[in-house]
């Protein structure tokens, strides 16, 4: 008799045994075999409920074999099953019975869909990490060996991700066998298997003893680096960084360095791209002298690569790479390439460079930054591609720390003012968000002269996001320079704009008032801001009127109770009788806030 039939027959009796909160078990088991995929999926996701109702012994003897047999399903269901089984140890009786979970997951490791296999491997690793050493030898390692010898390539691919769990618990004889099997997988006829072996080599190598690491693992690694498939070689690049951290510096120089230098000139641009991403990590592994002699020339080649993708990857790492070098080496070898990249034909290369180049300032020091980097910053700030300009603006503070605000303002401020009026609204938005930081660095006098007018000008921008950011910007400036400064330099100019003929701009001013009021305090709000809001309640546009109600509600906690009763409430009462439904709604909301304030006081 099949186990799943036993489950079905006994499921009706179980309904009486389980608590009400547990979903009726019979229904769940029926759903596991239902034609509707959504019902099957729901049932798989409630496997823990079924297991709790069945008990540990019946889960082991009936539910798990049932799942092992019913694995010919939609990928979505199998993925959910692989995920659930990974956390199933408590439901089968703890770690001493964890091995019963291996058969269904082993089967899932052989299916065609990659994401199902990956999840099954992940769950097997999670279970294997909790199993006793004796159980790993008796159950886990045989499962790994079966998968590694699988006729279909999917099983062999999955086995590669399990060796790092199996190896530490194995006795010496089994360890030798596992190393041999892994070596065979790295020479498999199927590129997919070799790719899987290359991508997990670092994890496996981390568990292997040093003596075998230098011999067998390095031999395996050498084979992978000479693979005829570029997809295998590029994964071997990742192995370079992982192995570099495991080996002694002198072994790293002997075994890994030549491979990386060759890879940096590989015929496949994808391999060179991976090298560009990983190179700075290898510099730390091999030490300063080999870096200077071998890796700097390799990096320079990558910065001048024919393929834009490789230059993008190399440019994105330029600051990290320079941090490893001495300033002299960076200026001598890397800066000439940076100058070339700043006028690269690909906008994406320039953008990648702009996102990191500011970080070079602290590395190179003040003089080199002023002489060499500032001209590059300025050329990138005038780049026709907005992302390049944005990336420079967002990191200006790193340069300010090195060269000081005077030089920064003289050289970069004209460019910033130009960008503040850029036709791309995202560029204008980035400048606005940077203004408070710039203001704190420049000081109040400089800010008033150069940037003050811009901040008010943005309140009448055509793009809502800019107007919204501009209102928030005024609040942050008022916080930075204080209410007295804001009273003279922001409030009068802002309040003037309430008479703008376009209602959207008038709404922005109302928003600015609600943001500025908490910073300005009760007295200024009552004298200067409140009259403007009250006056706007007579506006002919309903959107303005209900925004007046919202602003008044936000002002209630700031104002004295007497002002609320004499000025705010009458205005809200009038708005609550407005013909427009939205105006009435927000006015009533604000009136409720008035009443709550009265009660609490």
Coordinates of C-alpha atoms in Angstrom, one line a residue:
X1 CA 0.0 0.0 0.0
X2 CA 1.3 3.5 -0.9
X3 CA 2.0 5.8 2.1
X4 CA -0.1 8.6 0.6
X5 CA -3.1 6.3 0.5
X6 CA -2.6 5.7 4.3
X7 CA -2.6 9.5 4.7
X8 CA -5.8 9.8 2.7
X9 CA -7.7 7.1 4.6
X10 CA -6.7 8.4 8.0
X11 CA -7.2 12.1 7.2
X12 CA -10.9 12.1 8.1
X13 CA -10.2 10.7 11.6
X14 CA -7.5 13.3 12.0
X15 CA -10.0 16.1 11.7
X16 CA -11.4 15.2 15.1
X17 CA -8.0 15.1 16.7
X18 CA -6.6 18.5 15.7
X19 CA -7.3 21.9 17.3
X20 CA -9.8 24.3 15.6
X21 CA -7.0 26.8 14.6
X22 CA -5.3 24.1 12.6
X23 CA -6.8 24.0 9.1
X24 CA -8.7 20.7 8.6
X25 CA -6.0 18.2 7.6
X26 CA -8.2 16.2 5.2
X27 CA -8.8 19.4 3.1
X28 CA -5.1 20.1 3.0
X29 CA -4.2 16.6 1.9
X30 CA -6.9 16.7 -0.8
X31 CA -5.5 20.0 -2.0
X32 CA -2.0 18.5 -2.4
X33 CA -3.5 16.4 -5.2
X34 CA -6.0 19.0 -6.5
X35 CA -5.9 19.9 -10.2
X36 CA -5.9 23.6 -9.3
X37 CA -2.3 24.7 -9.0
X38 CA -3.2 27.5 -6.6
X39 CA -4.8 25.0 -4.2
X40 CA -1.7 22.7 -4.4
X41 CA 0.5 25.7 -3.8
X42 CA -1.5 26.8 -0.7
X43 CA -1.3 23.2 0.7
X44 CA 2.5 23.0 0.2
X45 CA 2.9 26.3 2.0
X46 CA 0.9 24.9 4.9
X47 CA 3.0 21.7 5.1
X48 CA 4.1 22.6 8.7
X49 CA 0.4 22.5 9.7
X50 CA -0.1 19.1 8.2
X51 CA 3.1 17.9 9.9
X52 CA 2.0 19.2 13.3
X53 CA -1.3 17.5 13.0
X54 CA 0.2 14.2 11.9
X55 CA 2.9 14.2 14.6
X56 CA 6.6 13.6 14.1
X57 CA 6.5 9.8 13.5
X58 CA 3.7 9.9 10.9
X59 CA 5.3 12.9 9.2
X60 CA 8.5 10.8 8.8
X61 CA 6.7 7.6 7.7
X62 CA 3.9 9.0 5.6
X63 CA 4.1 12.7 4.7
X64 CA 7.8 12.8 3.6
X65 CA 7.5 9.6 1.4
X66 CA 4.3 11.0 -0.1
X67 CA 6.2 14.2 -1.0
X68 CA 9.0 12.2 -2.5
X69 CA 6.6 10.5 -4.8
X70 CA 4.6 13.6 -5.7
X71 CA 7.4 15.7 -7.2
X72 CA 6.1 15.7 -10.8
X73 CA 4.4 19.1 -10.5
X74 CA 4.5 22.7 -11.7
X75 CA 7.8 24.5 -11.0
X76 CA 6.1 26.9 -8.7
X77 CA 4.8 24.1 -6.4
X78 CA 8.2 22.3 -6.4
X79 CA 9.9 25.6 -5.5
X80 CA 7.6 26.1 -2.5
X81 CA 8.2 22.4 -1.5
X82 CA 12.0 22.9 -1.7
X83 CA 11.7 26.0 0.5
X84 CA 9.4 24.4 3.1
X85 CA 11.5 21.2 3.5
X86 CA 14.6 23.3 4.4
X87 CA 12.9 24.3 7.7
X88 CA 11.3 21.0 8.4
X89 CA 13.7 19.5 10.9
X90 CA 11.5 20.3 14.0
X91 CA 8.5 18.5 12.4
X92 CA 10.3 15.2 11.8
X93 CA 11.6 14.8 15.3
X94 CA 14.8 17.0 15.4
X95 CA 18.3 16.6 14.0
X96 CA 18.6 12.9 14.7
X97 CA 15.8 12.3 12.1
X98 CA 16.9 15.1 9.7
X99 CA 18.1 12.5 7.1
X100 CA 14.5 11.6 6.2
X101 CA 14.3 15.0 4.5
X102 CA 17.2 14.3 2.1
X103 CA 15.3 12.0 -0.4
X104 CA 12.6 14.5 -1.5
X105 CA 15.2 17.3 -1.8
X106 CA 17.6 15.0 -3.6
X107 CA 14.9 14.4 -6.2
X108 CA 14.2 18.1 -6.5
X109 CA 17.9 18.7 -7.2
X110 CA 17.5 16.8 -10.5
X111 CA 14.6 18.8 -12.0
X112 CA 15.0 20.9 -15.0
X113 CA 14.0 24.3 -13.6
X114 CA 17.1 26.1 -12.2
X115 CA 15.4 28.1 -9.4
X116 CA 13.9 24.8 -8.0
X117 CA 17.3 23.1 -8.0
X118 CA 19.0 26.1 -6.4
X119 CA 16.3 26.3 -3.6
X120 CA 16.7 22.5 -3.1
X121 CA 20.5 22.8 -2.8
X122 CA 20.0 25.8 -0.3
X123 CA 17.6 23.7 1.8
X124 CA 20.0 20.7 1.7
X125 CA 22.9 22.9 2.9
X126 CA 20.7 24.3 5.7
X127 CA 19.8 20.7 6.8
X128 CA 23.3 19.4 6.4
X129 CA 24.7 22.2 8.5
X130 CA 22.6 21.0 11.4
X131 CA 23.1 17.2 11.0
X132 CA 25.4 15.2 13.3
X133 CA 28.8 14.2 11.7
X134 CA 27.9 10.5 11.8
X135 CA 24.6 11.2 9.9
X136 CA 26.4 13.3 7.3
X137 CA 28.7 10.4 6.6
X138 CA 25.9 7.8 6.6
X139 CA 23.2 9.8 4.7
X140 CA 24.4 13.2 3.3
X141 CA 27.7 12.2 1.6
X142 CA 26.0 9.2 -0.2
X143 CA 23.4 11.7 -1.5
X144 CA 26.1 14.0 -2.7
X145 CA 27.9 11.1 -4.5
X146 CA 24.7 9.9 -6.1
X147 CA 24.0 13.4 -7.5
X148 CA 27.6 13.8 -8.7
X149 CA 27.3 10.6 -10.6
X150 CA 23.8 11.5 -11.9
X151 CA 23.1 10.6 -15.6
X152 CA 21.3 13.9 -16.2
X153 CA 23.5 17.0 -15.9
X154 CA 21.1 18.8 -13.6
X155 CA 22.0 16.4 -10.7
X156 CA 25.7 16.9 -11.3
X157 CA 25.2 20.7 -11.3
X158 CA 23.3 20.6 -8.0
X159 CA 25.9 18.3 -6.4
X160 CA 28.6 21.1 -6.8
X161 CA 26.8 23.3 -4.2
X162 CA 26.9 20.5 -1.5
X163 CA 30.6 19.6 -1.2
X164 CA 31.5 22.4 1.3
X165 CA 28.9 21.0 3.7
X166 CA 29.8 17.3 3.2
X167 CA 33.6 17.6 3.3
X168 CA 34.5 18.8 6.8
X169 CA 32.7 15.8 8.5
X170 CA 34.1 13.2 6.2
X171 CA 36.9 10.8 7.3
X172 CA 40.2 11.1 5.4
X173 CA 39.4 8.3 2.9
X174 CA 36.1 9.9 2.0
X175 CA 37.7 13.4 1.8
X176 CA 40.1 12.1 -0.8
X177 CA 37.2 10.6 -2.7
X178 CA 35.2 13.9 -2.5
X179 CA 38.2 15.9 -3.8
X180 CA 38.5 13.4 -6.8
X181 CA 34.8 13.6 -7.6
X182 CA 34.9 17.5 -7.5
X183 CA 37.9 17.4 -9.8
X184 CA 35.9 15.2 -12.2
X185 CA 33.0 17.7 -12.1
X186 CA 35.4 20.5 -13.1
X187 CA 36.2 18.4 -16.2
X188 CA 32.7 17.4 -17.0
X189 CA 31.6 17.2 -20.7
X190 CA 28.7 19.7 -20.0
X191 CA 29.7 23.4 -19.7
X192 CA 26.8 23.9 -17.2
X193 CA 28.4 21.4 -14.8
X194 CA 31.9 23.0 -15.1
X195 CA 30.3 26.4 -14.5
X196 CA 28.6 25.2 -11.3
X197 CA 31.9 23.7 -10.1
X198 CA 33.8 26.9 -10.9
X199 CA 31.3 29.1 -9.1
X200 CA 31.4 27.0 -5.9
X201 CA 35.1 26.3 -5.9
X202 CA 35.8 29.1 -3.4
X203 CA 33.3 27.7 -0.9
X204 CA 34.7 24.1 -1.3
X205 CA 38.3 25.3 -1.1
X206 CA 37.6 27.1 2.2
X207 CA 36.9 23.7 3.8
X208 CA 39.9 21.9 2.3
X209 CA 43.2 21.4 4.3
X210 CA 46.1 23.7 3.3
X211 CA 48.3 20.8 2.1
X212 CA 45.6 19.7 -0.4
X213 CA 44.6 23.3 -1.2
X214 CA 48.1 24.0 -2.7
X215 CA 48.1 20.7 -4.8
X216 CA 44.8 19.3 -5.8
X217 CA 42.6 22.4 -5.5
X218 CA 45.1 24.6 -7.4
X219 CA 45.3 21.9 -10.1
X220 CA 41.5 22.0 -10.4
X221 CA 41.6 25.8 -10.5
X222 CA 44.3 25.8 -13.3
X223 CA 42.1 23.6 -15.4
X224 CA 39.1 25.9 -15.0
X225 CA 41.2 29.0 -15.9
X226 CA 42.1 27.4 -19.2
X227 CA 38.5 26.2 -20.1
X228 CA 37.5 26.8 -23.7
X229 CA 34.1 28.3 -22.5
X230 CA 34.4 32.0 -21.5
X231 CA 31.4 31.5 -19.1
X232 CA 33.5 29.0 -17.1
X233 CA 36.6 31.2 -17.2
X234 CA 34.7 34.2 -15.9
X235 CA 33.5 32.2 -12.9
X236 CA 37.0 31.1 -12.3
X237 CA 37.9 34.8 -11.9
X238 CA 35.6 34.9 -8.8
X239 CA 37.6 31.9 -7.6
X240 CA 40.8 33.9 -7.9
X241 CA 39.6 36.3 -5.2
X242 CA 38.2 33.5 -3.0
X243 CA 41.4 31.4 -3.3
X244 CA 43.6 34.5 -2.9
X245 CA 42.2 35.0 0.6
X246 CA 42.9 31.4 1.6
X247 CA 46.5 31.2 0.3
X248 CA 49.6 32.7 1.9
X249 CA 50.8 35.9 0.1
X250 CA 53.8 34.1 -1.5
X251 CA 51.5 31.3 -2.8
X252 CA 49.0 33.8 -4.0
X253 CA 51.8 35.5 -6.0
X254 CA 53.0 32.2 -7.5
X255 CA 49.6 30.7 -8.4
X256 CA 46.9 33.4 -8.6
X257 CA 48.8 36.5 -9.9
X258 CA 49.8 35.0 -13.3
X259 CA 46.3 33.8 -13.9
X260 CA 44.8 37.3 -13.2
X261 CA 47.4 39.0 -15.4
X262 CA 46.4 36.6 -18.2
X263 CA 42.7 37.0 -17.6
X264 CA 43.1 40.8 -17.9
X265 CA 44.1 40.2 -21.5
X266 CA 41.6 37.4 -22.1
X267 CA 40.0 37.3 -25.6
X268 CA 36.5 37.4 -24.0
X269 CA 35.4 40.8 -22.8
X270 CA 33.1 39.2 -20.2
X271 CA 36.2 37.6 -18.5
X272 CA 38.0 41.0 -18.6
X273 CA 34.9 42.6 -17.1
X274 CA 35.0 40.2 -14.2
X275 CA 38.7 40.9 -13.6
X276 CA 38.0 44.6 -13.5
X277 CA 35.4 44.0 -10.8
X278 CA 37.6 41.7 -8.7
X279 CA 41.1 43.2 -9.1
X280 CA 41.2 45.5 -6.1
X281 CA 40.4 42.5 -3.8
X282 CA 43.4 40.7 -5.2
X283 CA 45.7 43.6 -4.5
X284 CA 45.0 43.1 -0.8
X285 CA 45.8 39.4 -1.1
X286 CA 49.1 39.7 -2.9
X287 CA 50.6 42.7 -1.1
X288 CA 52.0 46.0 -2.2
X289 CA 55.1 45.0 -4.3
X290 CA 53.3 42.5 -6.7
X291 CA 50.4 45.1 -7.0
X292 CA 52.8 47.8 -8.2
X293 CA 54.7 45.5 -10.5
X294 CA 51.9 43.4 -12.1
X295 CA 48.4 44.5 -11.1
X296 CA 48.8 48.2 -11.8
X297 CA 49.7 47.6 -15.5
X298 CA 46.9 45.1 -15.7
X299 CA 44.4 47.6 -14.2
X300 CA 45.7 50.4 -16.6
X301 CA 45.0 48.0 -19.5
X302 CA 41.5 47.4 -18.3
X303 CA 40.9 51.2 -17.9
X304 CA 41.9 51.5 -21.6
X305 CA 40.0 48.4 -22.8
X306 CA 38.3 48.4 -26.2
X307 CA 35.0 47.4 -24.7
X308 CA 32.9 50.0 -22.9
X309 CA 31.5 47.5 -20.4
X310 CA 35.0 46.7 -19.2
X311 CA 35.9 50.4 -18.9
X312 CA 32.7 50.9 -16.9
X313 CA 33.6 48.2 -14.4
X314 CA 37.2 49.4 -14.2
X315 CA 36.2 53.1 -13.8
X316 CA 33.8 52.2 -11.0
X317 CA 36.6 50.7 -9.0
X318 CA 39.1 53.5 -9.5
X319 CA 38.8 55.0 -6.0
X320 CA 39.0 51.6 -4.3
X321 CA 42.1 50.8 -6.3
X322 CA 43.8 54.1 -5.6
X323 CA 43.3 53.6 -1.8
X324 CA 45.5 50.5 -2.0
X325 CA 48.3 52.4 -3.9
X326 CA 50.5 55.2 -2.7
X327 CA 49.5 58.7 -3.8
X328 CA 52.6 58.8 -6.1
X329 CA 51.6 55.6 -7.9
X330 CA 48.0 56.7 -8.3
X331 CA 49.1 60.1 -9.8
X332 CA 51.7 58.5 -12.0
X333 CA 49.7 55.6 -13.4
X334 CA 46.0 56.0 -12.7
X335 CA 45.3 59.7 -13.1
X336 CA 46.3 59.8 -16.8
X337 CA 43.7 57.1 -17.5
X338 CA 41.1 59.0 -15.4
X339 CA 41.7 62.1 -17.6
X340 CA 41.1 60.0 -20.7
X341 CA 37.9 58.4 -19.2
X342 CA 36.5 61.8 -18.3
X343 CA 36.1 62.4 -22.1
X344 CA 35.3 58.8 -23.0
X345 CA 33.0 58.2 -25.9
X346 CA 30.6 56.2 -23.7
X347 CA 28.3 58.3 -21.4
X348 CA 28.0 55.2 -19.1
X349 CA 31.8 55.1 -18.6
X350 CA 31.8 58.8 -17.7
X351 CA 28.9 58.2 -15.4
X352 CA 30.7 55.3 -13.6
X353 CA 33.8 57.5 -13.2
X354 CA 31.7 60.5 -11.9
X355 CA 30.1 58.3 -9.2
X356 CA 33.5 57.5 -7.6
X357 CA 36.1 60.1 -8.7
X358 CA 35.3 62.4 -5.8
X359 CA 36.6 59.8 -3.4
X360 CA 40.0 60.1 -5.0
X361 CA 40.4 63.6 -3.4
X362 CA 41.2 62.3 0.1
X363 CA 43.6 59.7 -1.4
X364 CA 45.6 62.2 -3.6
X365 CA 45.7 65.1 -1.1
X366 CA 45.1 68.8 -1.5
X367 CA 47.7 69.8 -4.0
X368 CA 47.1 67.0 -6.4
X369 CA 43.4 67.4 -6.1
X370 CA 43.6 71.1 -7.0
X371 CA 46.1 70.6 -9.9
X372 CA 44.9 67.3 -11.4
X373 CA 41.3 66.5 -10.2
X374 CA 39.5 69.8 -10.2
X375 CA 39.8 70.3 -14.0
X376 CA 38.3 66.7 -14.4
X377 CA 35.5 67.5 -11.9
X378 CA 34.7 70.7 -13.9
X379 CA 34.6 68.9 -17.2
X380 CA 32.3 66.2 -15.8
X381 CA 30.1 68.9 -14.3
X382 CA 29.6 70.3 -17.8
X383 CA 28.9 66.9 -19.3
X384 CA 25.9 66.7 -21.7
X385 CA 24.6 63.5 -20.0
X386 CA 22.6 64.4 -16.8
X387 CA 23.6 61.3 -14.8
X388 CA 27.3 62.3 -15.1
X389 CA 26.5 65.7 -13.6
X390 CA 24.3 64.2 -10.9
X391 CA 27.0 61.8 -9.8
X392 CA 29.5 64.6 -9.4
X393 CA 27.1 66.9 -7.4
X394 CA 26.1 64.2 -5.0
X395 CA 29.7 63.7 -3.8
X396 CA 30.9 67.3 -3.6
X397 CA 31.4 67.1 0.2
X398 CA 34.3 64.7 -0.2
X399 CA 36.2 67.3 -2.2
X400 CA 35.3 70.1 0.2
X401 CA 36.9 68.2 3.1
X402 CA 40.2 68.2 1.1
X403 CA 40.5 71.6 -0.6
X404 CA 38.3 73.8 1.5
X405 CA 35.2 75.8 0.7
X406 CA 36.9 78.9 -0.8
X407 CA 38.5 77.0 -3.7
X408 CA 35.5 74.8 -4.1
X409 CA 33.1 77.8 -4.4
X410 CA 35.3 79.7 -6.8
X411 CA 35.7 76.8 -9.2
X412 CA 32.5 74.8 -8.8
X413 CA 29.8 77.3 -7.9
X414 CA 29.3 78.7 -11.4
X415 CA 28.7 75.1 -12.6
X416 CA 26.3 74.5 -9.7
X417 CA 24.3 77.7 -10.6
X418 CA 24.2 76.5 -14.2
X419 CA 22.9 73.1 -13.2
X420 CA 20.2 74.7 -11.0
X421 CA 18.6 75.8 -14.2
X422 CA 19.3 72.6 -16.1
X423 CA 16.5 71.4 -18.5
X424 CA 16.5 67.9 -16.9
X425 CA 14.3 68.2 -13.8
X426 CA 16.2 65.3 -12.0
X427 CA 19.4 67.4 -12.2
X428 CA 17.6 70.4 -10.7
X429 CA 16.2 68.1 -8.0
X430 CA 19.6 66.8 -7.1
X431 CA 20.9 70.3 -6.7
X432 CA 18.0 71.3 -4.4
X433 CA 18.7 68.3 -2.2
X434 CA 22.3 69.3 -2.0
X435 CA 21.6 72.9 -1.1
X436 CA 21.2 72.6 2.7
X437 CA 24.6 70.8 2.9
X438 CA 26.2 73.4 0.6
X439 CA 24.6 76.2 2.7
X440 CA 26.1 74.8 6.0
X441 CA 29.5 74.5 4.3
X442 CA 29.4 77.9 2.5
X443 CA 28.1 80.0 5.4
X444 CA 25.2 82.4 5.5
X445 CA 26.9 85.4 3.8
X446 CA 28.0 83.4 0.8
X447 CA 24.7 81.6 0.5
X448 CA 22.7 84.9 0.5
X449 CA 24.8 86.3 -2.3
X450 CA 25.0 83.3 -4.7
X451 CA 22.2 80.8 -4.0
X452 CA 19.4 82.6 -2.1
X453 CA 17.5 83.7 -5.2
X454 CA 17.7 80.2 -6.7
X455 CA 15.9 78.7 -3.8
X456 CA 12.9 81.0 -4.2
X457 CA 12.9 80.6 -8.0
X458 CA 12.4 76.8 -7.6
X459 CA 9.1 77.4 -5.9
X460 CA 7.7 78.3 -9.3
X461 CA 9.2 75.4 -11.3
X462 CA 7.0 73.7 -13.8
X463 CA 7.7 70.2 -12.2
X464 CA 5.8 69.4 -9.0
X465 CA 8.7 67.3 -7.5
X466 CA 10.9 70.4 -7.8
X467 CA 8.4 72.7 -6.1
X468 CA 7.8 70.1 -3.4
X469 CA 11.6 69.7 -2.8
X470 CA 12.0 73.5 -2.9
X471 CA 9.4 73.9 -0.1
X472 CA 11.2 71.3 2.1
X473 CA 14.5 73.0 1.2
X474 CA 13.3 76.3 2.6
X475 CA 12.4 74.6 5.9
X476 CA 15.9 73.0 6.2
X477 CA 17.6 76.3 5.4
X478 CA 15.5 78.0 8.1
X479 CA 16.6 75.3 10.6
X480 CA 20.2 75.8 9.5
X481 CA 20.4 79.6 9.7
X482 CA 17.7 80.3 12.3
X483 CA 14.2 82.0 12.4
X484 CA 15.7 85.5 12.4
X485 CA 17.6 84.9 9.1
X486 CA 14.5 83.3 7.6
X487 CA 12.3 86.2 8.7
X488 CA 14.5 88.6 6.6
X489 CA 15.6 86.4 3.7
X490 CA 12.8 83.8 3.1
X491 CA 9.5 84.8 4.5
X492 CA 8.8 88.1 2.7
X493 CA 9.8 86.7 -0.8
X494 CA 7.8 83.5 -0.3
X495 CA 4.6 85.3 0.9
X496 CA 4.8 87.6 -2.1
X497 CA 4.3 84.6 -4.4
X498 CA 0.9 83.8 -2.9
X499 CA -0.6 86.1 -5.5
X500 CA 0.7 84.1 -8.4
X501 CA -2.0 83.7 -11.1
X502 CA -1.5 79.9 -11.3
X503 CA -3.2 78.0 -8.5
X504 CA -0.5 75.2 -8.4
X505 CA 2.1 77.8 -7.4
X506 CA -0.2 79.2 -4.8
X507 CA -0.5 75.6 -3.4
X508 CA 3.3 75.3 -3.1
X509 CA 3.4 78.5 -1.0
X510 CA 0.7 77.1 1.3
X511 CA 2.8 73.9 1.7
X512 CA 6.0 76.0 2.4
X513 CA 4.0 77.9 5.1
X514 CA 3.0 74.7 6.8
X515 CA 6.6 73.5 6.7
X516 CA 8.1 76.8 7.9
X517 CA 5.7 77.5 10.7
X518 CA 7.1 74.9 13.3
X519 CA 10.6 76.4 12.7
X520 CA 9.5 80.0 12.9
X521 CA 7.5 79.7 16.1
X522 CA 4.1 80.9 17.3
X523 CA 4.7 84.7 17.2
X524 CA 6.0 84.9 13.6
X525 CA 3.4 82.3 12.5
X526 CA 0.6 84.4 14.0
X527 CA 1.8 87.7 12.7
X528 CA 3.1 86.9 9.2
X529 CA 2.0 83.4 8.1
X530 CA -1.5 83.0 9.4
X531 CA -3.0 86.1 7.7
X532 CA -1.8 84.8 4.3
X533 CA -3.4 81.4 4.9
X534 CA -6.7 82.9 6.2
X535 CA -6.8 85.2 3.1
X536 CA -6.3 82.2 0.8
X537 CA -9.5 80.6 2.1
X538 CA -11.4 83.1 -0.1
X539 CA -9.6 81.7 -3.2
X540 CA -11.9 80.7 -6.1
X541 CA -10.1 77.3 -6.6
X542 CA -11.4 74.4 -4.4
X543 CA -7.9 72.8 -4.3
X544 CA -6.5 75.9 -2.7
X545 CA -9.4 76.0 -0.1
X546 CA -9.0 72.4 1.0
X547 CA -5.2 72.9 1.3
X548 CA -6.0 76.0 3.5
X549 CA -8.0 73.7 5.7
X550 CA -5.1 71.2 5.9
X551 CA -2.5 73.9 6.6
X552 CA -4.7 75.4 9.3
X553 CA -5.0 71.9 10.9
X554 CA -1.2 71.7 10.9
X555 CA -0.9 75.2 12.5
X556 CA -3.3 74.4 15.4
X557 CA -0.6 72.8 17.7
X558 CA 1.7 75.8 17.1
X559 CA -0.8 78.7 17.7
X560 CA -2.2 79.9 21.0
X561 CA -5.6 78.7 21.9
X562 CA -7.1 82.2 21.8
X563 CA -5.9 82.7 18.2
X564 CA -7.3 79.3 17.2
X565 CA -10.7 80.2 18.6
X566 CA -10.8 83.8 17.3
X567 CA -9.2 83.4 13.9
X568 CA -8.8 79.7 12.8
X569 CA -12.1 78.3 13.9
X570 CA -14.4 80.9 12.1
X571 CA -12.4 80.4 8.9
X572 CA -12.8 76.6 9.1
X573 CA -16.6 76.9 9.9
X574 CA -17.0 79.0 6.8
X575 CA -15.0 76.4 4.7
X576 CA -17.1 73.6 6.2
X577 CA -20.1 75.0 4.4
X578 CA -18.4 75.3 1.1
X579 CA -20.2 73.8 -2.0
X580 CA -17.2 71.5 -2.7
X581 CA -17.3 68.2 -0.9
X582 CA -13.5 67.9 -0.5
X583 CA -13.3 71.4 1.0
X584 CA -16.0 70.5 3.5
X585 CA -14.3 67.2 4.4
X586 CA -10.9 68.7 5.2
X587 CA -12.5 71.7 7.0
X588 CA -14.4 69.3 9.2
X589 CA -11.2 67.3 9.9
X590 CA -9.5 70.5 11.0
X591 CA -12.5 71.5 13.2
X592 CA -12.3 68.1 14.9
X593 CA -8.6 68.8 15.6
X594 CA -9.7 72.2 17.1
X595 CA -12.2 70.4 19.4
X596 CA -9.6 67.8 20.5
X597 CA -7.2 70.7 21.4
X598 CA -9.9 72.3 23.5
X599 CA -10.7 69.0 25.3
X600 CA -7.0 68.3 26.0
X601 CA -6.3 71.8 27.3

